[in-house]
Amino acid sequence: MKPIHDKVAKEEFVIGNTYNVSLRGKPLYSAEVVKFHGGCWATVRVTKPLSDEVAQMYTPGTEFDIKVAEYELLSY
């Protein structure tokens, strides 16, 4: 049986845009989308942590992949 993936439409998460990223209601960081072709995964670049609590984990300029459907995303 194939695993089921939560896919995000290409139009909903735009390369070059910056989003505030939260997990289960907890704000984590602002990040710019570096790579996304639609689907499950995207590469993001942290622009700033959203709280002192996570500042050491999410330093500006850090790039990593996220499973987009796992997070709450707010564009600005």
Coordinates of N, CA, C and O in Angstrom, one line a residue:
M1 N 0.8 -1.2 0.0 CA 0.0 0.0 0.0 C 0.9 1.2 0.0 O 1.8 1.4 0.8
K2 N 0.6 2.2 -0.9 CA 1.4 3.4 -1.0 C 1.0 4.3 0.2 O -0.1 4.4 0.6
P3 N 2.0 5.0 0.7 CA 1.7 6.0 1.7 C 0.9 7.2 1.1 O 1.1 7.5 0.0
I4 N 0.1 7.8 2.0 CA -0.7 8.9 1.5 C 0.0 10.2 2.0 O 0.5 10.3 3.1
H5 N 0.2 11.1 1.0 CA 0.9 12.3 1.3 C 0.0 13.5 1.2 O -0.9 13.6 0.3
D6 N 0.1 14.5 2.1 CA -0.6 15.7 2.1 C 0.1 16.6 1.1 O 1.3 17.0 1.4
K7 N -0.5 16.9 0.0 CA 0.2 17.8 -1.0 C -0.4 19.2 -1.0 O -1.6 19.4 -0.7
V8 N 0.5 20.1 -1.2 CA 0.1 21.5 -1.2 C 0.2 22.0 -2.6 O 1.2 21.8 -3.3
A9 N -0.8 22.7 -3.1 CA -0.8 23.3 -4.5 C 0.4 24.3 -4.6 O 0.7 25.0 -3.7
K10 N 1.0 24.2 -5.8 CA 2.1 25.1 -6.2 C 1.7 26.6 -6.0 O 2.5 27.4 -5.6
E11 N 0.5 27.0 -6.2 CA 0.0 28.4 -6.1 C -0.1 28.8 -4.6 O -0.2 30.0 -4.3
E12 N -0.2 27.9 -3.7 CA -0.4 28.3 -2.3 C 0.9 28.6 -1.5 O 0.8 29.2 -0.4
F13 N 2.0 28.2 -2.0 CA 3.3 28.4 -1.3 C 4.3 28.8 -2.4 O 4.8 28.0 -3.2
V14 N 4.6 30.1 -2.4 CA 5.2 30.7 -3.6 C 6.7 31.0 -3.3 O 7.1 31.6 -2.3
I15 N 7.6 30.5 -4.3 CA 9.0 30.7 -4.2 C 9.3 32.2 -4.1 O 8.7 33.0 -4.9
G16 N 10.1 32.6 -3.2 CA 10.5 34.0 -3.0 C 9.7 34.8 -2.0 O 10.1 35.8 -1.4
N17 N 8.5 34.2 -1.6 CA 7.6 34.8 -0.6 C 8.1 34.5 0.8 O 8.8 33.4 1.0
T18 N 7.8 35.3 1.8 CA 8.2 35.0 3.1 C 7.0 34.7 3.9 O 5.9 35.4 3.8
Y19 N 7.1 33.7 4.8 CA 5.9 33.3 5.6 C 6.4 33.1 7.1 O 7.5 32.8 7.4
N20 N 5.4 33.4 8.0 CA 5.6 33.1 9.4 C 5.2 31.6 9.5 O 4.1 31.2 9.1
V21 N 6.1 30.8 10.1 CA 5.9 29.4 10.2 C 5.6 29.0 11.7 O 6.4 29.4 12.6
S22 N 4.5 28.3 11.9 CA 4.2 27.9 13.3 C 3.9 26.4 13.3 O 3.5 25.8 12.2
L23 N 4.1 25.7 14.4 CA 3.8 24.3 14.6 C 2.9 24.1 15.8 O 3.2 24.5 16.9
R24 N 1.7 23.6 15.5 CA 0.7 23.4 16.6 C 0.4 24.7 17.4 O 0.4 24.7 18.6
G25 N 0.3 25.8 16.7 CA 0.0 27.1 17.3 C 1.2 27.8 17.9 O 1.1 28.9 18.3
K26 N 2.4 27.2 17.9 CA 3.6 27.8 18.4 C 4.4 28.5 17.3 O 4.9 27.8 16.4
P27 N 4.6 29.8 17.3 CA 5.3 30.5 16.3 C 6.8 30.1 16.4 O 7.4 30.0 17.5
L28 N 7.4 29.8 15.2 CA 8.8 29.3 15.2 C 9.7 30.3 14.5 O 10.6 30.8 15.1
Y29 N 9.5 30.6 13.2 CA 10.4 31.5 12.5 C 9.7 32.1 11.3 O 8.6 31.6 10.8
S30 N 10.3 33.2 10.7 CA 9.9 33.7 9.4 C 10.9 33.1 8.4 O 12.1 33.0 8.7
A31 N 10.4 32.7 7.3 CA 11.3 32.1 6.3 C 10.9 32.4 4.9 O 9.7 32.5 4.6
E32 N 11.9 32.5 4.0 CA 11.6 32.7 2.6 C 11.7 31.3 1.9 O 12.5 30.5 2.2
V33 N 10.7 31.1 1.0 CA 10.7 29.9 0.2 C 11.8 29.9 -0.8 O 11.8 30.8 -1.7
V34 N 12.7 28.9 -0.8 CA 13.8 28.8 -1.7 C 13.4 27.9 -2.9 O 13.7 28.2 -4.0
K35 N 12.8 26.8 -2.6 CA 12.5 25.8 -3.6 C 11.1 25.1 -3.2 O 11.0 24.7 -2.1
F36 N 10.2 25.0 -4.2 CA 9.0 24.3 -4.0 C 8.3 24.1 -5.4 O 8.2 25.1 -6.2
H37 N 8.0 22.9 -5.7 CA 7.4 22.6 -7.0 C 6.0 22.0 -6.8 O 5.4 21.5 -7.8
G38 N 5.4 22.2 -5.7 CA 4.1 21.6 -5.4 C 4.3 20.3 -4.8 O 5.3 19.6 -5.1
G39 N 3.5 19.8 -3.9 CA 3.6 18.5 -3.3 C 3.9 18.7 -1.8 O 3.3 19.5 -1.1
C40 N 4.7 17.8 -1.2 CA 4.9 17.8 0.2 C 6.0 18.6 0.8 O 5.9 19.2 1.9
W41 N 7.1 18.7 0.1 CA 8.3 19.3 0.7 C 8.7 20.6 0.0 O 8.5 20.8 -1.2
A42 N 9.4 21.4 0.8 CA 9.9 22.7 0.3 C 11.2 23.0 1.1 O 11.4 22.6 2.2
T43 N 12.1 23.8 0.4 CA 13.3 24.3 1.1 C 13.0 25.7 1.5 O 12.5 26.5 0.6
V44 N 13.3 26.0 2.7 CA 13.1 27.4 3.2 C 14.4 27.9 3.8 O 15.3 27.2 4.2
R45 N 14.5 29.3 3.8 CA 15.6 30.0 4.4 C 15.1 30.9 5.6 O 14.3 31.7 5.3
V46 N 15.6 30.6 6.8 CA 15.1 31.4 7.9 C 15.5 32.8 7.8 O 16.7 33.1 7.5
T47 N 14.6 33.8 8.0 CA 14.9 35.2 8.0 C 15.0 35.7 9.4 O 15.8 36.6 9.7
K48 N 14.2 35.2 10.3 CA 14.3 35.6 11.7 C 13.5 34.6 12.6 O 12.4 34.1 12.2
P49 N 14.0 34.3 13.8 CA 13.2 33.5 14.7 C 12.0 34.4 15.3 O 12.1 35.6 15.3
L50 N 10.9 33.7 15.6 CA 9.8 34.5 16.1 C 9.6 34.6 17.6 O 8.7 35.1 18.1
S51 N 10.6 33.9 18.3 CA 10.6 34.1 19.8 C 12.0 33.8 20.3 O 12.8 33.1 19.6
D52 N 12.4 34.3 21.5 CA 13.7 34.1 22.1 C 13.9 32.6 22.4 O 15.0 32.1 22.3
E53 N 12.8 31.9 22.6 CA 12.8 30.5 23.0 C 13.4 29.6 21.9 O 14.1 28.6 22.2
V54 N 13.2 30.0 20.6 CA 13.7 29.2 19.5 C 14.8 29.9 18.7 O 15.3 29.3 17.7
A55 N 15.3 31.0 19.2 CA 16.3 31.8 18.5 C 17.6 31.0 18.2 O 18.2 31.1 17.2
Q56 N 18.0 30.1 19.1 CA 19.2 29.3 18.9 C 19.0 28.2 17.9 O 20.0 27.8 17.2
M57 N 17.8 27.7 17.7 CA 17.5 26.7 16.8 C 17.4 27.2 15.3 O 17.7 26.5 14.4
Y58 N 16.8 28.4 15.2 CA 16.5 28.9 13.9 C 17.2 30.3 13.7 O 16.7 31.3 13.8
T59 N 18.5 30.2 13.3 CA 19.3 31.4 13.0 C 19.1 31.8 11.6 O 18.9 31.0 10.7
P60 N 19.0 33.1 11.4 CA 18.9 33.7 10.1 C 19.9 33.1 9.1 O 21.1 33.0 9.4
G61 N 19.4 32.8 7.9 CA 20.3 32.3 6.8 C 20.3 30.8 6.7 O 20.7 30.2 5.7
T62 N 19.8 30.1 7.8 CA 19.8 28.6 7.8 C 18.8 28.1 6.8 O 17.6 28.6 6.7
E63 N 19.2 27.2 5.9 CA 18.2 26.6 5.0 C 18.0 25.1 5.3 O 18.9 24.4 5.7
F64 N 16.7 24.7 5.2 CA 16.4 23.3 5.4 C 15.1 23.0 4.7 O 14.4 23.9 4.3
D65 N 14.8 21.7 4.6 CA 13.5 21.2 4.0 C 12.5 21.0 5.1 O 12.8 20.6 6.2
I66 N 11.2 21.4 4.8 CA 10.1 21.2 5.7 C 9.0 20.4 4.9 O 8.9 20.6 3.7
K67 N 8.2 19.6 5.6 CA 7.0 19.0 5.1 C 5.9 20.1 5.3 O 5.4 20.3 6.4
V68 N 5.6 20.7 4.2 CA 4.8 21.9 4.2 C 3.4 21.7 5.0 O 3.0 22.6 5.8
A69 N 2.8 20.6 4.7 CA 1.4 20.4 5.3 C 1.5 20.2 6.8 O 0.4 20.3 7.5
E70 N 2.6 20.0 7.4 CA 2.8 19.9 8.9 C 2.7 21.2 9.6 O 2.6 21.2 10.8
Y71 N 2.8 22.3 8.9 CA 3.0 23.6 9.6 C 1.8 24.5 9.2 O 1.2 24.4 8.2
E72 N 1.6 25.5 10.1 CA 0.7 26.6 9.8 C 1.5 27.7 9.2 O 2.6 28.1 9.7
L73 N 1.1 28.3 8.0 CA 1.9 29.3 7.3 C 1.1 30.5 7.1 O -0.1 30.5 6.7
L74 N 1.7 31.7 7.5 CA 1.0 32.9 7.3 C 1.9 33.8 6.5 O 3.0 34.1 6.9
S75 N 1.4 34.2 5.3 CA 2.2 35.1 4.4 C 2.0 36.5 4.8 O 1.0 36.9 5.4
Y76 N 3.0 37.3 4.5 CA 2.9 38.8 4.8 C 3.6 39.5 3.8 O 4.2 39.1 2.9

